[in-house]
mmCIF file of C-alpha atoms in Angstrom:
data_model
loop_
_atom_site.group_PDB
_atom_site.id
_atom_site.type_symbol
_atom_site.label_atom_id
_atom_site.label_comp_id
_atom_site.label_asym_id
_atom_site.label_seq_id
_atom_site.Cartn_x
_atom_site.Cartn_y
_atom_site.Cartn_z
ATOM 1 C CA MET F 204 64.388 5.206 58.015
ATOM 2 C CA GLY F 205 63.390 4.372 54.152
ATOM 3 C CA ALA F 206 60.449 5.519 51.332
ATOM 4 C CA LEU F 207 59.315 2.011 52.381
ATOM 5 C CA ASP F 208 58.929 1.951 56.288
ATOM 6 C CA PRO F 209 55.321 1.205 57.312
ATOM 7 C CA GLU F 210 55.246 3.402 59.743
ATOM 8 C CA VAL F 211 55.695 6.135 56.988
ATOM 9 C CA ALA F 212 53.679 5.911 54.419
ATOM 10 C CA PRO F 213 50.378 5.790 56.592
ATOM 11 C CA ARG F 214 51.348 9.258 57.756
ATOM 12 C CA ALA F 215 52.428 10.764 54.291
ATOM 13 C CA ARG F 216 49.031 9.107 53.012
ATOM 14 C CA GLY F 217 47.303 11.340 55.747
ATOM 15 C CA GLY F 218 49.479 14.740 55.351
ATOM 16 C CA ALA F 219 48.530 14.841 51.269
ATOM 17 C CA ALA F 220 44.890 14.316 52.394
ATOM 18 C CA GLY F 221 45.311 16.729 55.333
ATOM 19 C CA MET F 222 46.530 19.289 52.778
ATOM 20 C CA ALA F 223 44.207 18.312 49.744
ATOM 21 C CA GLY F 224 41.261 19.288 53.003
ATOM 22 C CA ALA F 225 42.817 22.351 53.819
ATOM 23 C CA GLY F 226 42.933 23.842 50.405
ATOM 24 C CA ALA F 227 39.510 23.001 50.315
ATOM 25 C CA GLY F 228 38.855 25.535 53.409
ATOM 26 C CA ALA F 229 39.269 22.895 55.947
ATOM 27 C CA GLY F 230 41.444 25.205 58.439
ATOM 28 C CA ALA F 231 44.906 24.875 59.533
ATOM 29 C CA ARG F 232 44.599 21.514 61.170
ATOM 30 C CA GLY F 233 47.620 19.367 60.596
ATOM 31 C CA GLY F 234 47.905 16.547 57.827
ATOM 32 C CA ALA F 235 46.935 13.580 59.618
ATOM 33 C CA ALA F 236 44.328 14.765 61.435
ATOM 34 C CA ALA F 237 42.729 16.042 57.986
ATOM 35 C CA GLY F 238 42.960 13.464 56.712
ATOM 36 C CA VAL F 239 41.294 11.300 59.587
ATOM 37 C CA GLU F 240 38.586 14.134 59.640
ATOM 38 C CA ALA F 241 38.270 13.765 56.073
ATOM 39 C CA ARG F 242 37.146 10.232 56.050
ATOM 40 C CA ALA F 243 35.547 10.264 59.100
ATOM 41 C CA ARG F 244 33.065 13.259 57.183
ATOM 42 C CA ASP F 245 33.112 10.907 53.877
ATOM 43 C CA PRO F 246 32.323 7.510 54.528
ATOM 44 C CA PRO F 247 32.594 4.747 51.744
ATOM 45 C CA PRO F 248 30.305 4.900 48.551
ATOM 46 C CA ALA F 249 28.101 1.819 49.601
ATOM 47 C CA HIS F 250 27.217 4.011 52.939
ATOM 48 C CA ARG F 251 26.412 7.436 51.529
ATOM 49 C CA ALA F 252 22.873 9.053 52.199
ATOM 50 C CA HIS F 253 21.983 8.968 48.631
ATOM 51 C CA PRO F 254 20.382 12.309 49.162
ATOM 52 C CA ARG F 255 22.841 14.133 50.631
ATOM 53 C CA HIS F 256 25.599 12.447 47.933
ATOM 54 C CA PRO F 257 24.277 12.005 44.837
ATOM 55 C CA ARG F 258 25.633 9.775 42.045
ATOM 56 C CA PRO F 259 28.480 12.065 39.889
ATOM 57 C CA ALA F 260 26.688 12.919 36.310
ATOM 58 C CA ALA F 261 30.084 12.121 34.615
ATOM 59 C CA GLN F 262 29.341 8.767 36.093
ATOM 60 C CA PRO F 263 25.907 7.247 34.846
ATOM 61 C CA SER F 264 24.961 3.658 35.496
ATOM 62 C CA ALA F 265 24.929 0.974 33.646
ATOM 63 C CA ARG F 266 21.337 1.314 32.901
ATOM 64 C CA ARG F 267 21.455 4.836 31.521
ATOM 65 C CA MET F 268 23.828 4.353 29.344
ATOM 66 C CA ASP F 269 21.988 0.925 27.418
ATOM 67 C CA GLY F 270 18.711 2.581 27.497
ATOM 68 C CA GLY F 271 17.024 0.434 29.508
ATOM 69 C CA SER F 272 15.529 2.379 32.165
ATOM 70 C CA GLY F 273 16.332 5.856 31.178
ATOM 71 C CA GLY F 274 19.115 6.505 28.565
ATOM 72 C CA LEU F 275 17.031 7.251 25.098
ATOM 73 C CA GLY F 276 16.173 10.404 25.015
ATOM 74 C CA SER F 277 17.892 11.565 27.640
ATOM 75 C CA GLY F 278 21.223 14.074 27.817
ATOM 76 C CA ASP F 279 22.462 16.493 25.268
ATOM 77 C CA ASN F 280 22.234 14.257 21.848
ATOM 78 C CA ALA F 281 18.862 12.648 22.897
ATOM 79 C CA PRO F 282 17.629 13.231 19.543
ATOM 80 C CA THR F 283 20.947 11.711 17.762
ATOM 81 C CA THR F 284 20.848 8.520 19.923
ATOM 82 C CA GLU F 285 16.701 8.349 19.438
ATOM 83 C CA ALA F 286 17.291 8.442 15.320
ATOM 84 C CA LEU F 287 19.661 5.721 15.871
ATOM 85 C CA PHE F 288 17.615 4.084 17.844
ATOM 86 C CA VAL F 289 14.711 3.960 15.248
ATOM 87 C CA ALA F 290 16.997 3.353 12.082
ATOM 88 C CA LEU F 291 19.177 -0.075 13.717
ATOM 89 C CA GLY F 292 15.678 -1.351 14.583
ATOM 90 C CA ALA F 293 13.856 -0.283 11.205
ATOM 91 C CA GLY F 294 16.916 -2.223 9.478
ATOM 92 C CA VAL F 295 16.280 -5.715 12.267
ATOM 93 C CA THR F 296 12.817 -5.149 11.344
ATOM 94 C CA ALA F 297 13.324 -5.319 7.983
ATOM 95 C CA LEU F 298 15.750 -7.858 7.725
ATOM 96 C CA SER F 299 13.737 -10.318 9.855
ATOM 97 C CA HIS F 300 10.610 -9.713 8.397
ATOM 98 C CA PRO F 301 10.002 -12.793 5.672
ATOM 99 C CA LEU F 302 10.666 -14.712 8.643
ATOM 100 C CA LEU F 303 7.848 -12.976 10.348
ATOM 101 C CA TYR F 304 5.922 -13.072 7.359
ATOM 102 C CA VAL F 305 6.078 -16.822 6.442
ATOM 103 C CA LYS F 306 5.511 -17.274 10.418
ATOM 104 C CA LEU F 307 2.207 -15.345 10.388
ATOM 105 C CA LEU F 308 0.499 -17.431 7.508
ATOM 106 C CA ILE F 309 1.576 -21.013 8.994
ATOM 107 C CA GLN F 310 0.536 -19.642 12.134
ATOM 108 C CA VAL F 311 -3.300 -19.063 10.532
ATOM 109 C CA GLY F 312 -3.285 -22.621 8.752
ATOM 110 C CA HIS F 313 -2.044 -21.296 5.604
ATOM 111 C CA GLU F 314 -0.779 -24.298 3.851
ATOM 112 C CA PRO F 315 -0.838 -24.447 -0.207
ATOM 113 C CA MET F 316 1.607 -26.985 -0.896
ATOM 114 C CA PRO F 317 1.122 -30.414 -0.208
ATOM 115 C CA PRO F 318 3.450 -32.140 2.657
ATOM 116 C CA THR F 319 5.871 -34.420 1.415
ATOM 117 C CA VAL F 320 7.170 -37.511 2.268
ATOM 118 C CA GLY F 321 10.077 -38.240 4.331
ATOM 119 C CA THR F 322 11.719 -40.847 6.979
ATOM 120 C CA ASN F 323 13.159 -39.237 10.576
ATOM 121 C CA VAL F 324 15.606 -40.275 12.395
ATOM 122 C CA LEU F 325 14.474 -43.537 13.103
ATOM 123 C CA GLY F 326 13.699 -44.547 9.735
ATOM 124 C CA ARG F 327 10.142 -44.635 9.107
ATOM 125 C CA LYS F 328 8.570 -42.783 6.903
ATOM 126 C CA VAL F 329 6.792 -39.293 8.140
ATOM 127 C CA LEU F 330 5.301 -36.601 6.408
ATOM 128 C CA TYR F 331 7.009 -33.143 6.380
ATOM 129 C CA LEU F 332 5.467 -29.610 5.609
ATOM 130 C CA PRO F 333 7.144 -26.659 3.578
ATOM 131 C CA SER F 334 9.727 -24.987 5.258
ATOM 132 C CA PHE F 335 10.944 -21.692 5.127
ATOM 133 C CA PHE F 336 12.859 -21.589 2.242
ATOM 134 C CA THR F 337 10.273 -23.690 0.535
ATOM 135 C CA TYR F 338 7.454 -21.588 1.499
ATOM 136 C CA ALA F 339 9.314 -18.240 0.686
ATOM 137 C CA LYS F 340 9.934 -19.469 -2.332
ATOM 138 C CA TYR F 341 6.334 -19.943 -3.158
ATOM 139 C CA ILE F 342 5.598 -16.462 -2.127
ATOM 140 C CA VAL F 343 8.256 -15.282 -4.658
ATOM 141 C CA GLN F 344 6.898 -17.214 -7.213
ATOM 142 C CA VAL F 345 3.226 -15.839 -6.624
ATOM 143 C CA ASP F 346 3.848 -12.041 -5.660
ATOM 144 C CA GLY F 347 7.911 -11.683 -6.724
ATOM 145 C CA LYS F 348 10.551 -10.837 -4.641
ATOM 146 C CA ILE F 349 8.537 -7.629 -3.228
ATOM 147 C CA GLY F 350 6.049 -10.062 -2.368
ATOM 148 C CA LEU F 351 8.410 -11.794 0.800
ATOM 149 C CA PHE F 352 8.009 -8.037 2.031
ATOM 150 C CA ARG F 353 4.521 -7.622 2.269
ATOM 151 C CA GLY F 354 3.270 -5.437 4.754
ATOM 152 C CA LEU F 355 5.809 -4.367 5.992
ATOM 153 C CA SER F 356 5.531 -0.470 5.708
ATOM 154 C CA PRO F 357 3.436 -0.375 8.683
ATOM 155 C CA ARG F 358 5.454 -2.546 10.918
ATOM 156 C CA LEU F 359 8.545 -0.148 10.622
ATOM 157 C CA MET F 360 5.785 2.950 11.354
ATOM 158 C CA SER F 361 4.488 0.599 14.347
ATOM 159 C CA ASN F 362 7.714 0.177 15.651
ATOM 160 C CA ALA F 363 9.140 3.666 15.546
ATOM 161 C CA LEU F 364 6.279 5.046 16.721
ATOM 162 C CA SER F 365 6.500 2.410 19.731
ATOM 163 C CA THR F 366 10.276 3.856 19.962
ATOM 164 C CA VAL F 367 9.807 7.429 20.082
ATOM 165 C CA THR F 368 6.711 6.688 22.959
ATOM 166 C CA ARG F 369 9.416 5.227 25.021
ATOM 167 C CA GLY F 370 11.582 7.951 24.432
ATOM 168 C CA SER F 371 9.608 10.517 25.261
ATOM 169 C CA MET F 372 7.764 8.526 28.211
ATOM 170 C CA LYS F 373 11.389 8.538 29.765
ATOM 171 C CA LYS F 374 11.523 12.969 29.192
ATOM 172 C CA VAL F 375 7.842 13.669 30.363
ATOM 173 C CA PHE F 376 8.120 10.577 33.676
ATOM 174 C CA PRO F 377 11.906 10.460 34.051
ATOM 175 C CA PRO F 378 12.751 7.257 35.992
ATOM 176 C CA ASP F 379 14.178 7.000 39.365
ATOM 177 C CA GLU F 380 17.796 5.563 40.235
ATOM 178 C CA ILE F 381 17.114 2.503 39.992
ATOM 179 C CA GLU F 382 20.145 0.424 41.520
ATOM 180 C CA GLN F 383 20.824 -2.835 40.453
ATOM 181 C CA VAL F 384 20.572 -5.666 42.544
ATOM 182 C CA SER F 385 23.073 -7.596 44.462
ATOM 183 C CA ASN F 386 23.839 -10.529 45.885
ATOM 184 C CA LYS F 387 24.219 -8.456 50.058
ATOM 185 C CA ASP F 388 20.817 -7.413 49.562
ATOM 186 C CA ASP F 389 18.044 -8.418 51.458
ATOM 187 C CA MET F 390 15.013 -11.010 50.423
ATOM 188 C CA LYS F 391 12.996 -7.762 50.976
ATOM 189 C CA THR F 392 15.362 -4.730 49.368
ATOM 190 C CA SER F 393 16.334 -7.170 46.561
ATOM 191 C CA LEU F 394 12.604 -7.362 45.715
ATOM 192 C CA ARG F 395 11.226 -3.918 46.182
ATOM 193 C CA LYS F 396 13.624 -2.682 43.373
ATOM 194 C CA VAL F 397 13.091 -5.153 40.949
ATOM 195 C CA VAL F 398 8.996 -5.012 41.573
ATOM 196 C CA LYS F 399 9.877 -0.891 41.119
ATOM 197 C CA GLU F 400 11.783 -1.289 37.529
ATOM 198 C CA THR F 401 9.198 -3.699 36.783
ATOM 199 C CA SER F 402 6.669 -1.206 37.407
ATOM 200 C CA TYR F 403 8.279 1.509 35.389
ATOM 201 C CA GLU F 404 8.811 -0.557 32.030
ATOM 202 C CA MET F 405 5.536 -1.993 32.374
ATOM 203 C CA MET F 406 4.101 1.817 32.387
ATOM 204 C CA MET F 407 5.948 2.312 29.350
ATOM 205 C CA GLN F 408 5.569 -0.630 27.359
ATOM 206 C CA CYS F 409 1.172 -0.452 28.117
ATOM 207 C CA VAL F 410 1.527 2.910 26.696
ATOM 208 C CA SER F 411 3.744 2.048 23.886
ATOM 209 C CA ARG F 412 1.588 -0.731 22.776
ATOM 210 C CA MET F 413 -1.500 1.014 22.964
ATOM 211 C CA LEU F 414 -0.473 3.950 20.696
ATOM 212 C CA ALA F 415 1.203 1.397 18.217
ATOM 213 C CA HIS F 416 -1.333 -1.473 17.892
ATOM 214 C CA PRO F 417 -3.513 -0.144 15.053
ATOM 215 C CA LEU F 418 -0.330 -0.203 13.264
ATOM 216 C CA HIS F 419 0.531 -3.766 14.020
ATOM 217 C CA VAL F 420 -3.390 -4.791 12.767
ATOM 218 C CA ILE F 421 -2.544 -2.932 9.631
ATOM 219 C CA SER F 422 0.789 -4.983 8.987
ATOM 220 C CA MET F 423 -0.752 -8.695 10.324
ATOM 221 C CA ARG F 424 -3.775 -8.082 8.040
ATOM 222 C CA CYS F 425 -1.659 -6.264 5.227
ATOM 223 C CA MET F 426 -0.032 -10.120 5.291
ATOM 224 C CA VAL F 427 -3.117 -12.377 6.172
ATOM 225 C CA GLN F 428 -3.897 -11.004 2.646
ATOM 226 C CA PHE F 429 -2.016 -13.507 0.878
ATOM 227 C CA VAL F 430 -4.385 -15.889 1.551
ATOM 228 C CA GLY F 431 -7.717 -14.368 0.257
ATOM 229 C CA ARG F 432 -5.473 -11.897 -2.055
ATOM 230 C CA GLU F 433 -7.290 -9.262 -1.112
ATOM 231 C CA ALA F 434 -6.663 -5.264 -1.488
ATOM 232 C CA LYS F 435 -8.199 -4.198 1.534
ATOM 233 C CA TYR F 436 -5.097 -2.808 3.737
ATOM 234 C CA SER F 437 -3.509 -1.448 0.586
ATOM 235 C CA GLY F 438 -4.259 1.921 0.889
ATOM 236 C CA LEU F 439 -2.132 3.148 3.443
ATOM 237 C CA ILE F 440 0.721 3.623 1.049
ATOM 238 C CA PRO F 441 -1.358 6.132 -1.368
ATOM 239 C CA HIS F 442 -2.112 7.906 1.877
ATOM 240 C CA LEU F 443 1.793 8.147 2.663
ATOM 241 C CA LEU F 444 2.840 9.488 -0.791
ATOM 242 C CA GLY F 445 0.176 11.919 -1.214
ATOM 243 C CA ASP F 446 1.394 13.501 2.200
ATOM 244 C CA VAL F 447 4.948 13.346 1.349
ATOM 245 C CA VAL F 448 4.286 14.700 -2.604
ATOM 246 C CA PHE F 449 2.607 17.386 -0.480
ATOM 247 C CA LEU F 450 4.743 18.693 2.010
ATOM 248 C CA TRP F 451 7.746 18.864 -0.245
ATOM 249 C CA GLY F 452 6.064 20.309 -2.994
ATOM 250 C CA CYS F 453 4.202 22.675 -0.968
ATOM 251 C CA ASN F 454 7.325 23.549 1.159
ATOM 252 C CA LEU F 455 9.814 24.053 -1.874
ATOM 253 C CA LEU F 456 7.184 26.404 -3.799
ATOM 254 C CA ALA F 457 7.035 28.897 -1.129
ATOM 255 C CA HIS F 458 10.764 29.001 -0.619
ATOM 256 C CA PHE F 459 11.424 29.656 -4.409
ATOM 257 C CA ILE F 460 8.201 31.844 -4.411
ATOM 258 C CA ASN F 461 9.624 33.891 -0.803
ATOM 259 C CA ALA F 462 13.180 33.737 -1.873
ATOM 260 C CA TYR F 463 13.465 35.511 -5.213
ATOM 261 C CA LEU F 464 10.252 36.751 -6.544
ATOM 262 C CA VAL F 465 9.395 38.999 -3.631
ATOM 263 C CA ASP F 466 10.978 41.986 -3.211
ATOM 264 C CA ASP F 467 11.702 43.007 0.804
ATOM 265 C CA SER F 468 12.315 46.503 -0.336
ATOM 266 C CA VAL F 469 8.370 46.946 -0.660
ATOM 267 C CA SER F 470 6.898 48.740 2.381
ATOM 268 C CA ASP F 471 3.917 50.875 2.963
ATOM 269 C CA SER F 472 4.438 54.412 4.866
ATOM 270 C CA PRO F 473 5.733 54.331 9.035
ATOM 271 C CA GLY F 474 2.291 54.583 9.861
ATOM 272 C CA GLY F 475 0.843 51.207 8.338
ATOM 273 C CA LEU F 476 -2.565 52.787 7.593
ATOM 274 C CA GLY F 477 -0.836 55.685 5.832
ATOM 275 C CA ASN F 478 -1.676 57.823 8.862
ATOM 276 C CA ASP F 479 0.122 59.196 12.555
ATOM 277 C CA GLN F 480 -1.786 56.922 14.684
ATOM 278 C CA ASN F 481 0.955 54.213 15.201
ATOM 279 C CA PRO F 482 4.386 56.313 13.838
ATOM 280 C CA GLY F 483 6.530 53.796 15.505
ATOM 281 C CA SER F 484 5.756 50.892 14.013
ATOM 282 C CA GLN F 485 7.125 49.743 9.992
ATOM 283 C CA PHE F 486 4.392 47.157 8.029
ATOM 284 C CA SER F 487 6.170 45.575 5.566
ATOM 285 C CA GLN F 488 4.143 44.050 2.611
ATOM 286 C CA ALA F 489 7.241 41.286 1.767
ATOM 287 C CA LEU F 490 6.129 39.616 4.918
ATOM 288 C CA ALA F 491 2.570 40.133 4.727
ATOM 289 C CA ILE F 492 3.254 38.222 1.238
ATOM 290 C CA ARG F 493 5.517 35.609 2.803
ATOM 291 C CA SER F 494 2.993 34.571 6.020
ATOM 292 C CA TYR F 495 0.768 33.849 2.725
ATOM 293 C CA THR F 496 2.963 32.528 0.430
ATOM 294 C CA LYS F 497 2.935 28.368 2.230
ATOM 295 C CA PHE F 498 -1.027 28.540 2.699
ATOM 296 C CA VAL F 499 -1.800 29.516 -0.819
ATOM 297 C CA MET F 500 0.719 27.300 -2.020
ATOM 298 C CA GLY F 501 -0.583 24.571 -0.018
ATOM 299 C CA ILE F 502 -3.911 24.837 -1.428
ATOM 300 C CA ALA F 503 -2.578 24.452 -5.712
ATOM 301 C CA VAL F 504 -0.461 21.471 -4.200
ATOM 302 C CA SER F 505 -3.759 19.585 -2.458
ATOM 303 C CA MET F 506 -5.648 19.993 -5.557
ATOM 304 C CA LEU F 507 -2.228 17.823 -7.102
ATOM 305 C CA THR F 508 -2.110 15.542 -5.070
ATOM 306 C CA TYR F 509 -5.499 14.901 -4.679
ATOM 307 C CA PRO F 510 -5.631 11.530 -6.687
ATOM 308 C CA PHE F 511 -3.453 9.901 -4.144
ATOM 309 C CA LEU F 512 -6.401 10.551 -1.536
ATOM 310 C CA LEU F 513 -8.704 9.522 -3.831
ATOM 311 C CA VAL F 514 -7.086 6.563 -4.239
ATOM 312 C CA GLY F 515 -6.637 5.915 -0.294
ATOM 313 C CA ASP F 516 -10.261 6.327 0.700
ATOM 314 C CA LEU F 517 -11.386 4.062 -2.236
ATOM 315 C CA MET F 518 -8.751 1.072 -1.291
ATOM 316 C CA ALA F 519 -9.892 1.500 2.589
ATOM 317 C CA VAL F 520 -13.413 0.012 1.292
ATOM 318 C CA ASN F 521 -13.038 -1.648 -1.385
ATOM 319 C CA ASN F 522 -13.966 -5.563 -1.011
ATOM 320 C CA CYS F 523 -14.554 -4.598 2.434
ATOM 321 C CA GLY F 524 -17.816 -6.338 2.790
ATOM 322 C CA LEU F 525 -19.854 -3.794 2.329
ATOM 323 C CA GLN F 526 -22.342 -3.008 -1.008
ATOM 324 C CA ALA F 527 -20.041 0.196 -1.954
ATOM 325 C CA GLY F 528 -17.020 -1.594 -2.324
ATOM 326 C CA LEU F 529 -18.506 -4.517 -4.435
ATOM 327 C CA PRO F 530 -19.611 -4.097 -7.877
ATOM 328 C CA PRO F 531 -21.763 -2.682 -9.784
ATOM 329 C CA TYR F 532 -21.152 0.212 -7.377
ATOM 330 C CA SER F 533 -16.831 -0.392 -7.578
ATOM 331 C CA PRO F 534 -14.726 -3.083 -9.073
ATOM 332 C CA VAL F 535 -12.607 -5.265 -6.512
ATOM 333 C CA PHE F 536 -9.394 -3.932 -7.521
ATOM 334 C CA LYS F 537 -6.208 -5.722 -7.029
ATOM 335 C CA SER F 538 -4.444 -3.058 -5.859
ATOM 336 C CA TRP F 539 -3.699 0.535 -5.117
ATOM 337 C CA ILE F 540 -1.499 0.876 -8.430
ATOM 338 C CA HIS F 541 -4.819 -0.871 -10.534
ATOM 339 C CA CYS F 542 -7.458 1.560 -8.685
ATOM 340 C CA TRP F 543 -4.833 4.110 -9.691
ATOM 341 C CA LYS F 544 -4.960 3.274 -13.788
ATOM 342 C CA TYR F 545 -8.920 1.837 -13.718
ATOM 343 C CA LEU F 546 -10.180 5.727 -11.957
ATOM 344 C CA SER F 547 -7.061 7.255 -15.081
ATOM 345 C CA MET F 548 -8.605 5.605 -17.661
ATOM 346 C CA GLN F 549 -12.142 6.419 -16.439
ATOM 347 C CA GLY F 550 -10.801 10.206 -16.152
ATOM 348 C CA GLN F 551 -11.835 9.932 -12.649
ATOM 349 C CA LEU F 552 -8.947 10.499 -10.563
ATOM 350 C CA PHE F 553 -10.258 14.039 -9.375
ATOM 351 C CA ARG F 554 -13.623 12.842 -8.634
ATOM 352 C CA GLY F 555 -15.132 14.522 -5.763
ATOM 353 C CA SER F 556 -12.455 17.635 -5.335
ATOM 354 C CA SER F 557 -15.614 19.427 -6.083
ATOM 355 C CA LEU F 558 -18.310 19.835 -4.645
ATOM 356 C CA LEU F 559 -20.505 22.666 -6.344
ATOM 357 C CA PHE F 560 -20.223 22.199 -10.519
ATOM 358 C CA ARG F 561 -19.333 18.819 -10.651
ATOM 359 C CA ARG F 562 -18.978 17.970 -14.508
ATOM 360 C CA VAL F 563 -19.707 14.644 -16.026
ATOM 361 C CA SER F 564 -15.910 12.821 -17.482
ATOM 362 C CA SER F 565 -15.900 11.694 -20.834
ATOM 363 C CA GLY F 566 -15.367 8.173 -19.841
ATOM 364 C CA SER F 567 -18.528 7.917 -17.663
ATOM 365 C CA SER F 568 -21.490 6.347 -18.288
ATOM 366 C CA PHE F 569 -23.517 9.479 -17.980
ATOM 367 C CA ALA F 570 -21.201 11.147 -21.109
ATOM 368 C CA LEU F 571 -23.394 12.332 -23.777
ATOM 369 C CA GLU F 572 -22.956 10.403 -26.828
#
């Protein structure tokens, strides 16, 4: 009989399966019998019971790969994947921000330019409002090219916070295995799958939206300030700059002091306090100095970054409708840079930094003649 004989081929396949089953502990069964038993014990994947036969980890479902249900924030490369999602989202947000900006101004009804006369497809004369490009060109004429990105910073932070929140929630509340809806499912089964998946997505969306909503509101209000030329929501930038300068300055100064100025060879007696009460311990002066270096540097750097905090606080209340943010108590500032320059000219960039010994600055109206 040839190798292609229809009677031989099934037996050959059964013998191979029986040998594999015997190698795995199936005993001394015959090849064909072991193959039949292996197929009987191991039904097709579509009919396997989920608790007894979980899906292999090496074959994740499509939803876990694309981050729809549990991809983001799961796996060994979760931090890298999450950072990639945040970076890609930031890029798309930055590129599309001028479109959203113009759209928002149109939504609130701000039409700074008169309509132009044109004709429709029927040849009738109609009035057309400015298009996106005309509107964007007007914004550039008023605020410059950077003006097209007004409100982008809080929007980027809002989107990043939303992405990180969703990833963190998937780690804390990992989703169950959500199977894809198939045309073989009956109406009740398919509806149960959709309800389960949608409920999980709803929970993540609501939590991430609530956490990121304050930043979203700040972003929207920063953009609509174009209408009235206010600067009520420009205090975020100096606060951010102050935090960045503080962190880098404090950590770098503490690093250089600990690395180059602290001598590791300096130590006390083995008893720590110069006695034999605890002879097994060794107290190092270098470790004690290093533990306090960052604390001391934080105090010093906080004094240098105080003007950022002051400007941010003043811009938060400036021209907000309250008496303390209006003349004669405070000028109306056009931007946080304008506020910084004003305080610098008055010699008041450190106003409020000292609550015990408060000297009158030379530029103040209380200064001596």
